Coordinates of C-alpha atoms in Angstrom, one line a residue:
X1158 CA 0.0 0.0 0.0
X1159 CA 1.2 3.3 -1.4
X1160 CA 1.6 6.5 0.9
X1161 CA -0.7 7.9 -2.0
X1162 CA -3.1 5.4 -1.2
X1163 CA -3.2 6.0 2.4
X1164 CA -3.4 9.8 2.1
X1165 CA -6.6 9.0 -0.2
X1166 CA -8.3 7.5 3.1
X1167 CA -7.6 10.2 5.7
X1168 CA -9.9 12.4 7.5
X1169 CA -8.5 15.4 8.7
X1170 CA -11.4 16.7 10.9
X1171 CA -11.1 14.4 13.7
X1172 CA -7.6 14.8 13.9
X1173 CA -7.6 18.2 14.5
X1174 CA -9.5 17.5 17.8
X1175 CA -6.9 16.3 20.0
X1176 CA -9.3 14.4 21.5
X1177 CA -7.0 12.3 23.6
X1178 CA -4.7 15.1 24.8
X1179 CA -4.5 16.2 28.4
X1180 CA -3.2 19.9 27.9
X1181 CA -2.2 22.1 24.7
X1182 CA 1.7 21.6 24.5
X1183 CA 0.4 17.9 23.7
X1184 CA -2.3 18.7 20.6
X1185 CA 0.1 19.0 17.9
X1186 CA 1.7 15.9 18.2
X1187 CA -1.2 14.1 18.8
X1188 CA -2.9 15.8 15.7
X1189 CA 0.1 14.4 13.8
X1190 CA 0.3 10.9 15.2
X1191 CA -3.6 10.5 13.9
X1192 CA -2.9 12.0 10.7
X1193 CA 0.2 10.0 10.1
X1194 CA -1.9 6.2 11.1
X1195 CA -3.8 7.3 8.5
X1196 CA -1.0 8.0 6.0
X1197 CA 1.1 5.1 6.6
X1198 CA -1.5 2.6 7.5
X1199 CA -4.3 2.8 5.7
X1200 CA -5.6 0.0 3.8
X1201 CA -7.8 1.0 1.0
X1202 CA -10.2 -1.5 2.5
X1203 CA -12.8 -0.5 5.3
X1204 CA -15.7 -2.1 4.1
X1205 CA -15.5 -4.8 6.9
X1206 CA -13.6 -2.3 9.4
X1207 CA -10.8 -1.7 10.2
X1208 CA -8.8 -1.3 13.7
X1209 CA -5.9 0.6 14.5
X1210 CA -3.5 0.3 17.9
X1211 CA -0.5 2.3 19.0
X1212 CA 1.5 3.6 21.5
X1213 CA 3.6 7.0 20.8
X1214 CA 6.3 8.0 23.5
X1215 CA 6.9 11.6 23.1
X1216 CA 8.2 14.7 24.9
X1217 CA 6.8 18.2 25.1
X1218 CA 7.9 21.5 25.6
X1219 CA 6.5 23.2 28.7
X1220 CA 4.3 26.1 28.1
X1221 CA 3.3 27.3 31.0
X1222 CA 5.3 29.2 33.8
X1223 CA 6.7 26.3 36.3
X1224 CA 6.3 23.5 34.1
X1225 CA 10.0 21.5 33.4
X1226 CA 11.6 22.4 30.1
X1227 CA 10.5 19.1 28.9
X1228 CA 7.8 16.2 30.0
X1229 CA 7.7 13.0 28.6
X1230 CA 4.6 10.7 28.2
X1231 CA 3.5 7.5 26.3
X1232 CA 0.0 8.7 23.9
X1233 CA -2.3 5.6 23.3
X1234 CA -4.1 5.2 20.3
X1235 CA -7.2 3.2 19.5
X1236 CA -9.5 3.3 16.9
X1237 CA -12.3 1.5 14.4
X1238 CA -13.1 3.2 10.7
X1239 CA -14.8 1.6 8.1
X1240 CA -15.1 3.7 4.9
X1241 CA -16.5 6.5 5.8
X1242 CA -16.6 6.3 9.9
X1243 CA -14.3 6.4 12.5
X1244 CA -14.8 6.0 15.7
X1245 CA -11.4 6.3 18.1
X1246 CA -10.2 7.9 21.3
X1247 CA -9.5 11.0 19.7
X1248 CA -13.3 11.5 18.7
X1249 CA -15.7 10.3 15.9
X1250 CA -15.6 11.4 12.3
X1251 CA -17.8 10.9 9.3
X1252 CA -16.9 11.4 5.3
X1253 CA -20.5 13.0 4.6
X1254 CA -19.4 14.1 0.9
X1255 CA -17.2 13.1 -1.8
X1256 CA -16.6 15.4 -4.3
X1257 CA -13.8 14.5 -6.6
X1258 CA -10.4 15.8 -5.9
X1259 CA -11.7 15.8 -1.9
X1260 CA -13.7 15.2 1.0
X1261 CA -15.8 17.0 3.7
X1262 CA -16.2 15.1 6.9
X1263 CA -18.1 15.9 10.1
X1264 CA -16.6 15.5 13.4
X1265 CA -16.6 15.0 17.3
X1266 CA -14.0 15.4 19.9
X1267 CA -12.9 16.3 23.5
X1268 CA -10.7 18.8 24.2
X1269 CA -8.8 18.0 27.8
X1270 CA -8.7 20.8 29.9
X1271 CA -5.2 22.6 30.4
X1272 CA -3.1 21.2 32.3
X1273 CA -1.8 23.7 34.7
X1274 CA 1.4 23.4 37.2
X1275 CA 0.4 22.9 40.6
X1276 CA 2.1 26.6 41.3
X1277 CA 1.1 29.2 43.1
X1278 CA 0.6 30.9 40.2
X1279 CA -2.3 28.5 38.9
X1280 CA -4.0 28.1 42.7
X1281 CA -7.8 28.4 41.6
X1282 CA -7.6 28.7 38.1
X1283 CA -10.0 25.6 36.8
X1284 CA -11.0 24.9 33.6
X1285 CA -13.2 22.0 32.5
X1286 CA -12.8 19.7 29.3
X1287 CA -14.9 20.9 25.9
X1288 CA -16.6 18.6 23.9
X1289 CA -16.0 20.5 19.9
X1290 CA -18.0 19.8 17.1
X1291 CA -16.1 20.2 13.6
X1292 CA -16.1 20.2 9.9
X1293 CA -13.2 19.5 7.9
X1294 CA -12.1 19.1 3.9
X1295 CA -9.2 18.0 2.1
X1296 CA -8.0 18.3 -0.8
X1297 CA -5.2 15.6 -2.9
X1298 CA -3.2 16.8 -5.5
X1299 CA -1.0 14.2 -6.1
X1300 CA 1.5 13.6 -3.2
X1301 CA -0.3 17.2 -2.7
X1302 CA -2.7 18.1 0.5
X1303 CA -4.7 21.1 1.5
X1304 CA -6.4 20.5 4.7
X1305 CA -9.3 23.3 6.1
X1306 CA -10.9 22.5 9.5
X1307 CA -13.5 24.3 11.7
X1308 CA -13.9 23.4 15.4
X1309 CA -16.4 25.1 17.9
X1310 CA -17.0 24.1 21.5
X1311 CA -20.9 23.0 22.0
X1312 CA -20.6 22.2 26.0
X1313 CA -19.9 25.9 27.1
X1314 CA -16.2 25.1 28.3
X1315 CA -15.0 27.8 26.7
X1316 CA -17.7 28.6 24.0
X1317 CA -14.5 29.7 21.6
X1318 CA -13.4 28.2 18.1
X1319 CA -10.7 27.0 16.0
X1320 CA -9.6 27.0 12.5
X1321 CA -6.9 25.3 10.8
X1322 CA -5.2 25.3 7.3
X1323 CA -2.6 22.8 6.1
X1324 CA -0.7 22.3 3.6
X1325 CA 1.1 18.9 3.2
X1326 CA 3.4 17.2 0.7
X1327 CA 3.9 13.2 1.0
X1328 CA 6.9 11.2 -0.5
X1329 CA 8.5 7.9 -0.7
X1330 CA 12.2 7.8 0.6
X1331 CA 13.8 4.8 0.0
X1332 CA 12.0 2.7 2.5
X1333 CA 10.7 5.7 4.6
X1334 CA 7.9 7.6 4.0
X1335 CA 7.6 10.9 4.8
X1336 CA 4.5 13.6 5.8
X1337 CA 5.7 17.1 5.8
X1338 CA 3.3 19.9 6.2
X1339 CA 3.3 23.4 7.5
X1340 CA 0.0 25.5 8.1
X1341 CA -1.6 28.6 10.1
X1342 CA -4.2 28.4 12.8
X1343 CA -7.2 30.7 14.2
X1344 CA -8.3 31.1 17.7
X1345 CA -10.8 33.1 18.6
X1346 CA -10.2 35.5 21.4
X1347 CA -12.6 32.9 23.6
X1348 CA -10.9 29.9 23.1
X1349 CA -7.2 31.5 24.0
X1350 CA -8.6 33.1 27.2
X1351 CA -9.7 29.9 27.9
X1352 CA -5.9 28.5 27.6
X1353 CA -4.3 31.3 28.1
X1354 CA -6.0 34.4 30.2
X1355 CA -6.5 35.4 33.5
X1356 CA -10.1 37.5 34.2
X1357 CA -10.2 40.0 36.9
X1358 CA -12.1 37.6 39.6
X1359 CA -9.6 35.4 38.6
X1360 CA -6.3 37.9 39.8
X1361 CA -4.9 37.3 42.4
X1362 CA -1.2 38.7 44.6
X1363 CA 0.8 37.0 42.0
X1364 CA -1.2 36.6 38.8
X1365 CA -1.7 39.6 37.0
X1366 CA -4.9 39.4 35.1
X1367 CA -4.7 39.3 31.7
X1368 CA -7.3 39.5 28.6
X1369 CA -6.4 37.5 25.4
X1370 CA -6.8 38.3 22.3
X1371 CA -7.5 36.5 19.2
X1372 CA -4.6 35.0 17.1
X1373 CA -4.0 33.8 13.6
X1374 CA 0.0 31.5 14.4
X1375 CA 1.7 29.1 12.3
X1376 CA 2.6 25.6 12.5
X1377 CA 5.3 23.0 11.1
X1378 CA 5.4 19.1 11.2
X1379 CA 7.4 16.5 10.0
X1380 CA 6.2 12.9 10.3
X1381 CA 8.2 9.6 9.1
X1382 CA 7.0 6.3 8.9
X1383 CA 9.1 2.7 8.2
X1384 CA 6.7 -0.2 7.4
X1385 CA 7.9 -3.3 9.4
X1386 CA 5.2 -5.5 8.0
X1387 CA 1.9 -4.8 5.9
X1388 CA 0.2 -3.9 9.0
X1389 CA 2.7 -2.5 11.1
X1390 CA 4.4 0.8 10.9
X1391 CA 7.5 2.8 12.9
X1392 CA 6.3 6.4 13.2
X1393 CA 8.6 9.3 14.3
X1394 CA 6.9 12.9 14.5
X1395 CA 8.3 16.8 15.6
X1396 CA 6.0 19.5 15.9
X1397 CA 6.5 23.3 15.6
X1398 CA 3.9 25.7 17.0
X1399 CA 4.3 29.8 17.7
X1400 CA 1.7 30.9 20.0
X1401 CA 1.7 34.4 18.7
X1402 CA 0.7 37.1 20.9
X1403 CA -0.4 34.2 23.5
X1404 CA 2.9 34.1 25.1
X1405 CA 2.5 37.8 26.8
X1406 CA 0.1 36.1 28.7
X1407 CA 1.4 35.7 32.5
X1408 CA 1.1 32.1 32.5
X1409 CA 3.2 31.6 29.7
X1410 CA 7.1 31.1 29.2
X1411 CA 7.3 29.4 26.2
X1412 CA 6.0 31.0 22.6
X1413 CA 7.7 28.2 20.2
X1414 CA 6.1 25.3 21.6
X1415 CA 7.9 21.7 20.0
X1416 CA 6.6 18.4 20.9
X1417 CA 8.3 15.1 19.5
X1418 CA 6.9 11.5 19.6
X1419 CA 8.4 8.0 18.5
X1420 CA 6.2 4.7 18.5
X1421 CA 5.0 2.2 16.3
X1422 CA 1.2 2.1 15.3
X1423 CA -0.5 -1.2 13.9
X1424 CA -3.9 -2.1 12.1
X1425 CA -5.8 -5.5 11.9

Protein backbone atom coordinates (compact mmCIF):
# COMPACT_ATOMS: atom_id res chain seq x y z
CA UNK A 1 0.00 0.00 0.00
CA UNK A 2 1.22 3.32 -1.35
CA UNK A 3 1.64 6.53 0.93
CA UNK A 4 -0.69 7.92 -1.99
CA UNK A 5 -3.13 5.37 -1.20
CA UNK A 6 -3.20 5.97 2.39
CA UNK A 7 -3.37 9.85 2.11
CA UNK A 8 -6.64 9.02 -0.22
CA UNK A 9 -8.26 7.47 3.07
CA UNK A 10 -7.59 10.22 5.72
CA UNK A 11 -9.95 12.40 7.51
CA UNK A 12 -8.48 15.40 8.71
CA UNK A 13 -11.42 16.68 10.91
CA UNK A 14 -11.10 14.37 13.73
CA UNK A 15 -7.57 14.84 13.90
CA UNK A 16 -7.61 18.21 14.52
CA UNK A 17 -9.46 17.45 17.79
CA UNK A 18 -6.89 16.29 19.97
CA UNK A 19 -9.27 14.39 21.53
CA UNK A 20 -7.01 12.29 23.60
CA UNK A 21 -4.68 15.15 24.79
CA UNK A 22 -4.48 16.15 28.45
CA UNK A 23 -3.17 19.92 27.93
CA UNK A 24 -2.24 22.08 24.70
CA UNK A 25 1.68 21.61 24.49
CA UNK A 26 0.36 17.94 23.68
CA UNK A 27 -2.33 18.72 20.63
CA UNK A 28 0.14 19.01 17.93
CA UNK A 29 1.68 15.86 18.23
CA UNK A 30 -1.19 14.06 18.76
CA UNK A 31 -2.94 15.83 15.72
CA UNK A 32 0.06 14.36 13.77
CA UNK A 33 0.33 10.86 15.16
CA UNK A 34 -3.56 10.47 13.94
CA UNK A 35 -2.89 11.98 10.71
CA UNK A 36 0.17 9.95 10.10
CA UNK A 37 -1.85 6.24 11.10
CA UNK A 38 -3.82 7.27 8.49
CA UNK A 39 -1.03 8.04 6.03
CA UNK A 40 1.09 5.06 6.56
CA UNK A 41 -1.45 2.64 7.51
CA UNK A 42 -4.30 2.75 5.74
CA UNK A 43 -5.61 0.00 3.84
CA UNK A 44 -7.77 1.05 0.99
CA UNK A 45 -10.21 -1.51 2.48
CA UNK A 46 -12.77 -0.51 5.27
CA UNK A 47 -15.68 -2.12 4.07
CA UNK A 48 -15.51 -4.81 6.86
CA UNK A 49 -13.61 -2.32 9.38
CA UNK A 50 -10.81 -1.71 10.22
CA UNK A 51 -8.80 -1.28 13.66
CA UNK A 52 -5.87 0.58 14.54
CA UNK A 53 -3.46 0.29 17.88
CA UNK A 54 -0.50 2.31 19.03
CA UNK A 55 1.51 3.58 21.46
CA UNK A 56 3.61 7.00 20.78
CA UNK A 57 6.28 8.02 23.51
CA UNK A 58 6.95 11.56 23.14
CA UNK A 59 8.20 14.72 24.90
CA UNK A 60 6.80 18.24 25.11
CA UNK A 61 7.90 21.54 25.55
CA UNK A 62 6.52 23.18 28.70
CA UNK A 63 4.30 26.13 28.10
CA UNK A 64 3.30 27.29 31.05
CA UNK A 65 5.34 29.25 33.84
CA UNK A 66 6.65 26.29 36.26
CA UNK A 67 6.34 23.52 34.09
CA UNK A 68 10.00 21.50 33.40
CA UNK A 69 11.56 22.43 30.09
CA UNK A 70 10.53 19.08 28.92
CA UNK A 71 7.79 16.18 29.96
CA UNK A 72 7.73 12.98 28.56
CA UNK A 73 4.60 10.66 28.23
CA UNK A 74 3.50 7.49 26.26
CA UNK A 75 0.04 8.67 23.89
CA UNK A 76 -2.32 5.55 23.26
CA UNK A 77 -4.07 5.19 20.33
CA UNK A 78 -7.24 3.24 19.47
CA UNK A 79 -9.49 3.33 16.85
CA UNK A 80 -12.30 1.51 14.40
CA UNK A 81 -13.09 3.18 10.71
CA UNK A 82 -14.84 1.63 8.08
CA UNK A 83 -15.12 3.68 4.93
CA UNK A 84 -16.54 6.55 5.83
CA UNK A 85 -16.59 6.29 9.89
CA UNK A 86 -14.34 6.42 12.47
CA UNK A 87 -14.78 6.04 15.72
CA UNK A 88 -11.37 6.34 18.13
CA UNK A 89 -10.18 7.87 21.26
CA UNK A 90 -9.45 10.97 19.68
CA UNK A 91 -13.29 11.49 18.66
CA UNK A 92 -15.72 10.33 15.86
CA UNK A 93 -15.59 11.36 12.35
CA UNK A 94 -17.84 10.87 9.28
CA UNK A 95 -16.86 11.45 5.35
CA UNK A 96 -20.48 13.01 4.61
CA UNK A 97 -19.41 14.11 0.94
CA UNK A 98 -17.17 13.08 -1.82
CA UNK A 99 -16.57 15.44 -4.33
CA UNK A 100 -13.76 14.46 -6.56
CA UNK A 101 -10.45 15.77 -5.91
CA UNK A 102 -11.69 15.83 -1.91
CA UNK A 103 -13.73 15.24 1.02
CA UNK A 104 -15.85 17.03 3.72
CA UNK A 105 -16.15 15.14 6.90
CA UNK A 106 -18.12 15.87 10.08
CA UNK A 107 -16.59 15.52 13.36
CA UNK A 108 -16.61 15.03 17.26
CA UNK A 109 -13.98 15.39 19.91
CA UNK A 110 -12.95 16.32 23.47
CA UNK A 111 -10.74 18.76 24.18
CA UNK A 112 -8.81 18.00 27.81
CA UNK A 113 -8.73 20.84 29.93
CA UNK A 114 -5.21 22.56 30.39
CA UNK A 115 -3.06 21.23 32.27
CA UNK A 116 -1.81 23.71 34.67
CA UNK A 117 1.44 23.44 37.21
CA UNK A 118 0.40 22.92 40.59
CA UNK A 119 2.11 26.57 41.31
CA UNK A 120 1.08 29.15 43.11
CA UNK A 121 0.63 30.94 40.23
CA UNK A 122 -2.26 28.52 38.92
CA UNK A 123 -4.03 28.13 42.67
CA UNK A 124 -7.76 28.45 41.57
CA UNK A 125 -7.65 28.65 38.08
CA UNK A 126 -9.98 25.62 36.76
CA UNK A 127 -10.99 24.88 33.57
CA UNK A 128 -13.23 21.99 32.54
CA UNK A 129 -12.79 19.75 29.35
CA UNK A 130 -14.90 20.91 25.87
CA UNK A 131 -16.64 18.58 23.87
CA UNK A 132 -16.00 20.49 19.86
CA UNK A 133 -17.96 19.79 17.08
CA UNK A 134 -16.08 20.23 13.62
CA UNK A 135 -16.13 20.20 9.89
CA UNK A 136 -13.18 19.51 7.88
CA UNK A 137 -12.11 19.10 3.92
CA UNK A 138 -9.22 17.99 2.14
CA UNK A 139 -8.05 18.32 -0.75
CA UNK A 140 -5.23 15.65 -2.87
CA UNK A 141 -3.16 16.84 -5.51
CA UNK A 142 -0.99 14.25 -6.10
CA UNK A 143 1.55 13.55 -3.22
CA UNK A 144 -0.25 17.17 -2.67
CA UNK A 145 -2.73 18.08 0.50
CA UNK A 146 -4.68 21.07 1.45
CA UNK A 147 -6.43 20.52 4.75
CA UNK A 148 -9.27 23.32 6.06
CA UNK A 149 -10.87 22.49 9.54
CA UNK A 150 -13.49 24.32 11.73
CA UNK A 151 -13.89 23.44 15.37
CA UNK A 152 -16.36 25.10 17.94
CA UNK A 153 -17.03 24.05 21.51
CA UNK A 154 -20.92 22.99 22.05
CA UNK A 155 -20.56 22.23 26.04
CA UNK A 156 -19.87 25.93 27.06
CA UNK A 157 -16.21 25.08 28.27
CA UNK A 158 -15.02 27.78 26.72
CA UNK A 159 -17.71 28.56 24.01
CA UNK A 160 -14.47 29.65 21.55
CA UNK A 161 -13.44 28.16 18.07
CA UNK A 162 -10.68 27.03 15.97
CA UNK A 163 -9.64 26.98 12.54
CA UNK A 164 -6.87 25.28 10.80
CA UNK A 165 -5.24 25.29 7.31
CA UNK A 166 -2.56 22.84 6.07
CA UNK A 167 -0.70 22.26 3.61
CA UNK A 168 1.06 18.93 3.16
CA UNK A 169 3.36 17.21 0.67
CA UNK A 170 3.90 13.19 1.01
CA UNK A 171 6.86 11.18 -0.49
CA UNK A 172 8.54 7.87 -0.72
CA UNK A 173 12.20 7.80 0.58
CA UNK A 174 13.83 4.78 0.02
CA UNK A 175 12.02 2.67 2.49
CA UNK A 176 10.69 5.65 4.56
CA UNK A 177 7.87 7.58 3.98
CA UNK A 178 7.63 10.94 4.84
CA UNK A 179 4.54 13.59 5.82
CA UNK A 180 5.75 17.06 5.77
CA UNK A 181 3.31 19.93 6.22
CA UNK A 182 3.30 23.43 7.47
CA UNK A 183 0.04 25.49 8.12
CA UNK A 184 -1.58 28.57 10.06
CA UNK A 185 -4.22 28.36 12.84
CA UNK A 186 -7.15 30.72 14.25
CA UNK A 187 -8.30 31.07 17.66
CA UNK A 188 -10.82 33.14 18.63
CA UNK A 189 -10.20 35.48 21.42
CA UNK A 190 -12.60 32.86 23.63
CA UNK A 191 -10.85 29.93 23.12
CA UNK A 192 -7.23 31.49 24.01
CA UNK A 193 -8.57 33.15 27.18
CA UNK A 194 -9.67 29.86 27.93
CA UNK A 195 -5.88 28.51 27.58
CA UNK A 196 -4.27 31.26 28.10
CA UNK A 197 -6.05 34.36 30.21
CA UNK A 198 -6.54 35.41 33.50
CA UNK A 199 -10.11 37.46 34.21
CA UNK A 200 -10.24 39.99 36.90
CA UNK A 201 -12.15 37.60 39.64
CA UNK A 202 -9.60 35.43 38.58
CA UNK A 203 -6.34 37.89 39.81
CA UNK A 204 -4.89 37.34 42.35
CA UNK A 205 -1.20 38.68 44.55
CA UNK A 206 0.78 37.03 41.95
CA UNK A 207 -1.19 36.58 38.85
CA UNK A 208 -1.71 39.57 37.02
CA UNK A 209 -4.92 39.41 35.12
CA UNK A 210 -4.71 39.34 31.66
CA UNK A 211 -7.33 39.53 28.58
CA UNK A 212 -6.41 37.54 25.44
CA UNK A 213 -6.85 38.34 22.34
CA UNK A 214 -7.48 36.52 19.19
CA UNK A 215 -4.61 35.00 17.06
CA UNK A 216 -4.00 33.82 13.57
CA UNK A 217 0.00 31.45 14.37
CA UNK A 218 1.73 29.11 12.34
CA UNK A 219 2.58 25.61 12.45
CA UNK A 220 5.34 22.97 11.07
CA UNK A 221 5.36 19.08 11.22
CA UNK A 222 7.35 16.52 9.99
CA UNK A 223 6.18 12.87 10.27
CA UNK A 224 8.20 9.58 9.11
CA UNK A 225 7.01 6.34 8.89
CA UNK A 226 9.12 2.71 8.20
CA UNK A 227 6.71 -0.15 7.38
CA UNK A 228 7.94 -3.26 9.35
CA UNK A 229 5.21 -5.46 7.98
CA UNK A 230 1.90 -4.80 5.87
CA UNK A 231 0.22 -3.94 9.01
CA UNK A 232 2.73 -2.55 11.09
CA UNK A 233 4.43 0.84 10.92
CA UNK A 234 7.47 2.78 12.91
CA UNK A 235 6.26 6.39 13.23
CA UNK A 236 8.58 9.30 14.29
CA UNK A 237 6.94 12.91 14.55
CA UNK A 238 8.28 16.77 15.61
CA UNK A 239 6.02 19.52 15.89
CA UNK A 240 6.49 23.25 15.63
CA UNK A 241 3.90 25.75 17.04
CA UNK A 242 4.30 29.80 17.66
CA UNK A 243 1.74 30.89 19.96
CA UNK A 244 1.66 34.45 18.70
CA UNK A 245 0.71 37.13 20.94
CA UNK A 246 -0.38 34.21 23.52
CA UNK A 247 2.86 34.09 25.06
CA UNK A 248 2.52 37.80 26.75
CA UNK A 249 0.11 36.07 28.75
CA UNK A 250 1.44 35.73 32.53
CA UNK A 251 1.06 32.06 32.52
CA UNK A 252 3.17 31.57 29.69
CA UNK A 253 7.09 31.08 29.23
CA UNK A 254 7.32 29.42 26.18
CA UNK A 255 6.00 31.01 22.64
CA UNK A 256 7.65 28.23 20.23
CA UNK A 257 6.14 25.25 21.59
CA UNK A 258 7.90 21.74 19.99
CA UNK A 259 6.56 18.35 20.86
CA UNK A 260 8.26 15.06 19.48
CA UNK A 261 6.94 11.54 19.63
CA UNK A 262 8.39 7.97 18.48
CA UNK A 263 6.24 4.70 18.51
CA UNK A 264 4.95 2.17 16.29
CA UNK A 265 1.22 2.08 15.27
CA UNK A 266 -0.53 -1.18 13.91
CA UNK A 267 -3.86 -2.10 12.06
CA UNK A 268 -5.83 -5.49 11.88
Amino acid sequence: MSVREGLDDTQPAFAEQGGINNSIKDHEMTRTVWVAALIFCATGAYAEGTWTFGLIGGGTKGVYVGEDDYTYGVVPMLSYDTERLHIGLDGVSYEAFDYGIGTVSLSLGYRGAPDFPDKDLFKGLKRDGAVEAGIGTMLNFGDAYLGLDVSKDITDAHKGTEATATIGYVLDAGAFQVDIAIGAKYRDAKLNQYLYGVTAAEATSVRAAYTAEKTTTGFASLTVGYPITDSVTLIGSVDYEDLGKSAESPLVKEQHPVSFGLGAIMRF
